[in-house]
Short mmCIF file of C-alpha atoms and ligand atoms in Angstrom, two decimals:
data_model
loop_
_atom_site.label_atom_id
_atom_site.label_comp_id
_atom_site.label_asym_id
_atom_site.label_seq_id
_atom_site.Cartn_x
_atom_site.Cartn_y
_atom_site.Cartn_z
CA MET A 1153 -17.69 1.56 16.37
CA ILE A 1154 -18.59 4.25 14.01
CA GLY A 1155 -19.87 7.67 15.10
CA VAL A 1156 -22.25 9.54 12.39
CA PHE A 1157 -23.49 13.06 12.96
CA ASP A 1158 -25.79 15.72 11.20
CA SER A 1159 -27.85 18.64 12.18
CA GLY A 1160 -31.07 16.25 12.16
CA MET A 1161 -32.42 13.32 10.17
CA GLY A 1162 -30.33 13.92 7.31
CA GLY A 1163 -27.46 11.64 8.40
CA LEU A 1164 -29.91 8.81 8.16
CA THR A 1165 -29.23 8.71 4.40
CA ALA A 1166 -25.74 7.47 5.40
CA ILE A 1167 -26.86 4.99 8.16
CA LYS A 1168 -29.15 3.26 5.65
CA GLN A 1169 -26.00 2.56 3.26
CA ILE A 1170 -23.77 1.60 6.28
CA VAL A 1171 -26.09 -0.88 7.42
CA LYS A 1172 -26.43 -2.40 4.20
CA MET A 1173 -22.64 -2.88 3.81
CA MET A 1174 -21.48 -3.17 7.15
CA PRO A 1175 -24.50 -4.87 9.03
CA HIS A 1176 -22.38 -6.00 12.00
CA GLU A 1177 -20.96 -2.55 12.81
CA ASP A 1178 -22.03 -0.75 15.93
CA ILE A 1179 -23.17 2.69 15.26
CA ILE A 1180 -23.65 5.76 17.60
CA TYR A 1181 -25.85 8.38 15.53
CA PHE A 1182 -26.26 11.92 16.86
CA GLY A 1183 -28.96 14.18 15.08
CA ASP A 1184 -28.96 17.87 16.64
CA THR A 1185 -32.53 18.25 16.23
CA GLY A 1186 -32.58 20.87 18.85
CA ARG A 1187 -30.29 23.28 16.61
CA VAL A 1188 -31.44 22.18 13.16
CA PRO A 1189 -30.72 24.02 10.53
CA TYR A 1190 -27.03 24.31 10.46
CA GLY A 1191 -27.19 25.54 6.95
CA THR A 1192 -28.19 29.09 7.71
CA ARG A 1193 -25.56 29.74 10.48
CA SER A 1194 -22.28 31.46 10.31
CA LYS A 1195 -19.38 29.32 9.80
CA GLU A 1196 -18.09 30.13 13.56
CA THR A 1197 -21.36 28.74 14.59
CA ILE A 1198 -20.99 25.48 12.39
CA ILE A 1199 -17.59 24.90 13.97
CA LYS A 1200 -18.63 25.40 17.40
CA TYR A 1201 -21.77 22.97 16.95
CA SER A 1202 -19.62 20.31 15.00
CA CYS A 1203 -16.84 20.33 17.63
CA GLN A 1204 -19.42 19.66 20.40
CA ASP A 1205 -21.13 16.81 18.30
CA VAL A 1206 -17.55 15.24 17.70
CA ARG A 1207 -16.79 15.54 21.57
CA PHE A 1208 -19.92 13.74 22.39
CA LEU A 1209 -19.47 10.83 19.89
CA LEU A 1210 -15.75 10.70 21.17
CA SER A 1211 -17.22 10.43 24.85
CA LYS A 1212 -19.23 7.05 23.34
CA GLY A 1213 -15.74 5.58 22.21
CA VAL A 1214 -16.19 5.63 18.49
CA ASP A 1215 -13.31 4.64 16.47
CA ALA A 1216 -14.03 6.82 13.37
CA ILE A 1217 -16.69 9.53 12.57
CA LEU A 1218 -18.61 10.15 9.31
CA ILE A 1219 -19.84 13.85 9.11
CA ALA A 1220 -23.06 12.83 7.39
CA CYS A 1221 -23.75 16.79 6.68
CA GLY A 1222 -22.87 18.63 3.78
CA THR A 1223 -22.72 22.02 5.74
CA VAL A 1224 -20.36 20.79 8.28
CA SER A 1225 -18.21 18.75 5.72
CA ALA A 1226 -18.05 21.94 3.69
CA ASN A 1227 -17.41 24.31 6.49
CA ALA A 1228 -15.61 22.66 9.39
CA ILE A 1229 -13.69 19.41 8.30
CA GLU A 1230 -10.42 20.69 8.21
CA ILE A 1231 -10.72 22.19 11.73
CA LEU A 1232 -12.27 18.96 13.02
CA ARG A 1233 -9.45 16.90 11.73
CA SER A 1234 -6.84 19.41 13.28
CA GLU A 1235 -8.39 19.36 16.60
CA PHE A 1236 -9.51 15.58 17.15
CA SER A 1237 -7.10 12.58 16.36
CA VAL A 1238 -9.83 9.99 15.29
CA PRO A 1239 -10.30 9.67 11.41
CA ILE A 1240 -12.97 11.73 10.29
CA PHE A 1241 -14.74 11.35 7.03
CA GLY A 1242 -16.93 13.93 5.15
CA VAL A 1243 -19.25 13.80 2.21
CA VAL A 1244 -17.92 16.30 -0.21
CA GLU A 1245 -15.38 14.44 -2.08
CA ALA A 1246 -17.16 11.15 -2.34
CA ALA A 1247 -20.19 12.89 -3.73
CA ALA A 1248 -18.30 15.20 -6.25
CA GLU A 1249 -16.48 12.37 -7.66
CA LYS A 1250 -19.53 10.33 -8.16
CA ALA A 1251 -21.16 13.19 -9.82
CA CYS A 1252 -18.00 13.33 -12.20
CA GLU A 1253 -18.55 9.78 -12.83
CA LEU A 1254 -22.16 9.87 -13.75
CA THR A 1255 -22.24 12.93 -16.00
CA GLU A 1256 -22.26 12.44 -19.76
CA ASN A 1257 -22.79 15.75 -20.91
CA GLY A 1258 -20.42 17.45 -18.57
CA LYS A 1259 -22.57 19.59 -16.89
CA VAL A 1260 -23.25 19.16 -13.24
CA GLY A 1261 -25.86 20.72 -10.78
CA ILE A 1262 -25.20 21.41 -6.96
CA ILE A 1263 -27.96 21.90 -4.42
CA GLY A 1264 -27.24 22.41 -0.86
CA THR A 1265 -27.75 24.76 2.13
CA ASN A 1266 -26.69 28.45 2.12
CA ALA A 1267 -23.54 27.71 4.06
CA THR A 1268 -22.73 24.74 1.74
CA VAL A 1269 -23.25 26.88 -1.53
CA LYS A 1270 -21.21 29.77 -0.05
CA SER A 1271 -18.33 27.64 0.40
CA GLY A 1272 -17.86 26.51 -2.97
CA ALA A 1273 -16.67 22.88 -1.65
CA TYR A 1274 -18.23 21.01 -4.15
CA VAL A 1275 -17.22 23.14 -6.90
CA LYS A 1276 -13.68 23.32 -5.93
CA HIS A 1277 -13.47 19.52 -5.66
CA ILE A 1278 -14.99 19.02 -9.04
CA GLU A 1279 -12.62 21.52 -10.55
CA SER A 1280 -9.56 19.78 -9.15
CA VAL A 1281 -10.56 16.32 -10.59
CA ARG A 1282 -12.33 17.51 -13.67
CA PRO A 1283 -11.62 20.96 -14.71
CA ASP A 1284 -13.69 20.56 -17.97
CA ILE A 1285 -16.82 20.01 -16.09
CA GLU A 1286 -19.31 23.13 -15.83
CA THR A 1287 -21.49 23.61 -12.62
CA VAL A 1288 -24.35 25.52 -11.44
CA SER A 1289 -25.15 25.87 -7.83
CA THR A 1290 -28.32 26.80 -6.03
CA PRO A 1291 -29.08 26.99 -2.28
CA CYS A 1292 -32.37 25.33 -1.36
CA PRO A 1293 -32.82 26.43 2.49
CA LEU A 1294 -36.37 25.40 2.65
CA PHE A 1295 -35.91 21.72 1.67
CA VAL A 1296 -34.37 21.14 5.41
CA PRO A 1297 -37.29 22.27 7.16
CA LEU A 1298 -39.76 20.59 4.95
CA VAL A 1299 -37.85 17.05 5.48
CA GLU A 1300 -37.61 17.93 9.28
CA ASN A 1301 -41.48 18.57 9.43
CA GLY A 1302 -42.33 15.57 7.51
CA PHE A 1303 -43.28 16.99 4.07
CA THR A 1304 -41.45 13.96 2.23
CA ASP A 1305 -44.41 12.26 0.58
CA PRO A 1306 -43.66 12.00 -3.27
CA GLU A 1307 -46.84 13.69 -3.98
CA ASP A 1308 -46.61 16.68 -1.36
CA ARG A 1309 -47.65 19.77 -3.40
CA ILE A 1310 -45.90 22.04 -1.09
CA THR A 1311 -42.44 20.32 -1.55
CA TYR A 1312 -43.15 19.82 -5.33
CA LEU A 1313 -43.88 23.60 -5.83
CA THR A 1314 -40.73 24.38 -3.59
CA ALA A 1315 -38.48 22.09 -5.74
CA GLU A 1316 -39.76 23.54 -9.10
CA ARG A 1317 -38.86 27.17 -8.06
CA TYR A 1318 -35.53 26.26 -6.56
CA LEU A 1319 -34.47 23.91 -9.51
CA GLU A 1320 -35.30 26.41 -12.42
CA ASP A 1321 -31.63 27.51 -13.05
CA ILE A 1322 -30.37 24.01 -12.83
CA LYS A 1323 -32.97 22.82 -15.36
CA ARG A 1324 -32.32 25.70 -17.56
CA PHE A 1325 -28.55 24.97 -17.54
CA GLY A 1326 -29.10 21.40 -18.51
CA ALA A 1327 -27.42 19.56 -15.94
CA ASP A 1328 -27.77 15.41 -16.48
CA ALA A 1329 -26.20 14.86 -12.93
CA LEU A 1330 -27.13 16.72 -9.69
CA ILE A 1331 -25.47 16.57 -6.29
CA LEU A 1332 -27.93 16.61 -3.55
CA GLY A 1333 -25.29 18.40 -1.60
CA CYS A 1334 -27.43 18.30 1.82
CA THR A 1335 -27.97 14.73 3.38
CA HIS A 1336 -31.61 15.86 4.17
CA TYR A 1337 -32.32 15.85 0.38
CA PRO A 1338 -32.25 12.16 -0.66
CA ILE A 1339 -35.46 12.00 1.53
CA ILE A 1340 -37.26 14.20 -1.03
CA ALA A 1341 -35.50 12.41 -3.84
CA PRO A 1342 -38.79 11.27 -5.66
CA VAL A 1343 -39.85 15.05 -5.76
CA ILE A 1344 -36.78 16.23 -7.21
CA SER A 1345 -36.86 13.59 -9.81
CA LYS A 1346 -40.18 14.68 -10.83
CA VAL A 1347 -39.11 18.21 -11.45
CA LEU A 1348 -35.72 17.00 -13.30
CA PRO A 1349 -36.61 13.76 -14.96
CA GLY A 1350 -33.78 11.92 -16.36
CA VAL A 1351 -31.19 13.58 -14.30
CA SER A 1352 -28.88 11.44 -12.09
CA LEU A 1353 -29.11 12.46 -8.53
CA VAL A 1354 -25.97 11.63 -6.22
CA ASN A 1355 -27.03 10.98 -2.79
CA THR A 1356 -24.08 12.39 -0.65
CA GLY A 1357 -24.85 10.36 2.40
CA ALA A 1358 -24.77 7.22 0.76
CA GLU A 1359 -21.55 8.02 -1.08
CA ALA A 1360 -19.79 9.01 1.91
CA ALA A 1361 -20.82 5.68 3.59
CA LYS A 1362 -19.16 3.91 0.65
CA ARG A 1363 -16.03 5.82 1.09
CA LEU A 1364 -15.84 5.25 4.65
CA PHE A 1365 -16.33 1.29 4.00
CA GLU A 1366 -13.39 1.49 1.62
CA ASN A 1367 -11.07 2.94 4.21
CA ILE A 1368 -12.11 1.26 7.44
CA THR A 1369 -11.98 -2.08 8.95
CA PRO A 1370 -15.30 -3.00 10.12
CA GLY A 1371 -15.48 -3.38 14.02
CA GLY A 1372 -17.15 -6.77 14.15
CA GLY A 1373 -19.72 -5.70 16.65
CA ASN A 1374 -23.48 -6.64 16.99
CA GLY A 1375 -24.93 -4.21 14.37
CA LYS A 1376 -26.35 -2.32 17.43
CA ILE A 1377 -27.25 1.26 16.77
CA GLU A 1378 -28.07 3.90 19.21
CA TYR A 1379 -29.60 7.25 18.03
CA TYR A 1380 -29.01 10.42 20.17
CA VAL A 1381 -30.93 13.60 19.38
CA SER A 1382 -30.83 17.05 21.23
CA ASP A 1383 -34.69 17.36 21.36
CA ASP A 1384 -38.00 15.50 21.42
CA ILE A 1385 -37.40 11.79 20.92
CA ASN A 1386 -40.82 10.84 19.86
CA SER A 1387 -41.05 12.76 16.79
CA PHE A 1388 -37.49 11.53 15.86
CA LYS A 1389 -38.51 8.03 16.40
CA SER A 1390 -41.39 7.89 14.19
CA ALA A 1391 -39.78 9.79 11.31
CA ALA A 1392 -36.51 7.79 11.58
CA SER A 1393 -38.52 4.46 11.61
CA ILE A 1394 -40.47 5.59 8.23
CA TYR A 1395 -37.31 6.64 6.52
CA LEU A 1396 -35.14 3.68 7.55
CA GLU A 1397 -37.63 1.06 7.16
CA MET A 1398 -36.68 -0.46 10.23
CA PRO A 1399 -37.90 0.09 13.74
CA VAL A 1400 -35.59 2.36 15.90
CA GLY A 1401 -37.48 0.97 18.89
CA ASP A 1402 -35.96 2.02 22.32
CA ASN A 1403 -32.79 2.95 21.01
CA VAL A 1404 -33.34 6.78 20.86
CA PHE A 1405 -32.01 9.01 23.51
CA LYS A 1406 -31.85 12.67 24.45
CA VAL A 1407 -28.71 14.42 25.05
CA ASP A 1408 -27.82 17.92 26.32
CA ILE A 1409 -25.22 18.73 23.57
CA GLU A 1410 -24.32 22.18 25.26
CA LYS A 1411 -22.43 20.02 27.70
CA TYR A 1412 -19.85 18.86 25.34
N1 DGL B 2848 -28.29 17.62 6.46
C1 DGL B 2848 -27.34 18.73 6.51
C2 DGL B 2848 -26.34 19.07 5.27
O1 DGL B 2848 -26.02 18.09 4.86
C3 DGL B 2848 -27.88 19.89 7.39
C4 DGL B 2848 -28.66 20.92 6.82
C5 DGL B 2848 -29.10 22.19 7.80
O2 DGL B 2848 -29.15 21.65 9.00
O3 DGL B 2848 -29.20 23.09 7.66
O4 DGL B 2848 -26.05 20.29 4.94
#
């Protein structure tokens, strides 16, 4: 059984891919909807929250954990790996390597939360595998509340104008590959593509799920997915069913994450 967590809905981008590759795997998903966003918080707070998230997933008996969150992967993965003995996978390496594969002109754009861009984690990994690649990074903090509040329609004007403003530097730089360094961002990928036509987008959640698949032996369960959130279950239920294109039904539960 795999545990997957994010600060909110973003980790569903990984769930979608896991279900495609491992349809029989049982999954416990935790979205910290009561404390989202993580990306505007200090490293100490991100570490504290993510330790609680991992403890909760372990209490459910998971055998491996996927951090389906760029912010936590970029700021807390070493600490989580040293604190907990279960295998823990993040999104940074898989996504950075995919961007190196996709770029033809050697220019990669990176977008993420404030905390992710500040950490420099994607840039460091790209430099370690392909030092010839140039990068430009831009924080896009308003994308997370837009997604969490349902401004996800490809025709949405507010999301388009926000993207146009945030992506100016990356457009000018001429990147031909863009790492959507926060797992919320693939949910508005059609809008991002309108602003940056022809640029290959890297879905971090999906790439991390592929990496997980290469590294674990599927548990052979019944394909049961339970979703846990730290705030209202109804808003999560409707948004998750639309995004995943499958009903999440009565499998959404509320958890008091502060207890962990
Ligand atoms: N989906 C998350 C990430 O990948 C979290 C964004 C946030 O909570 O600010 O960074």
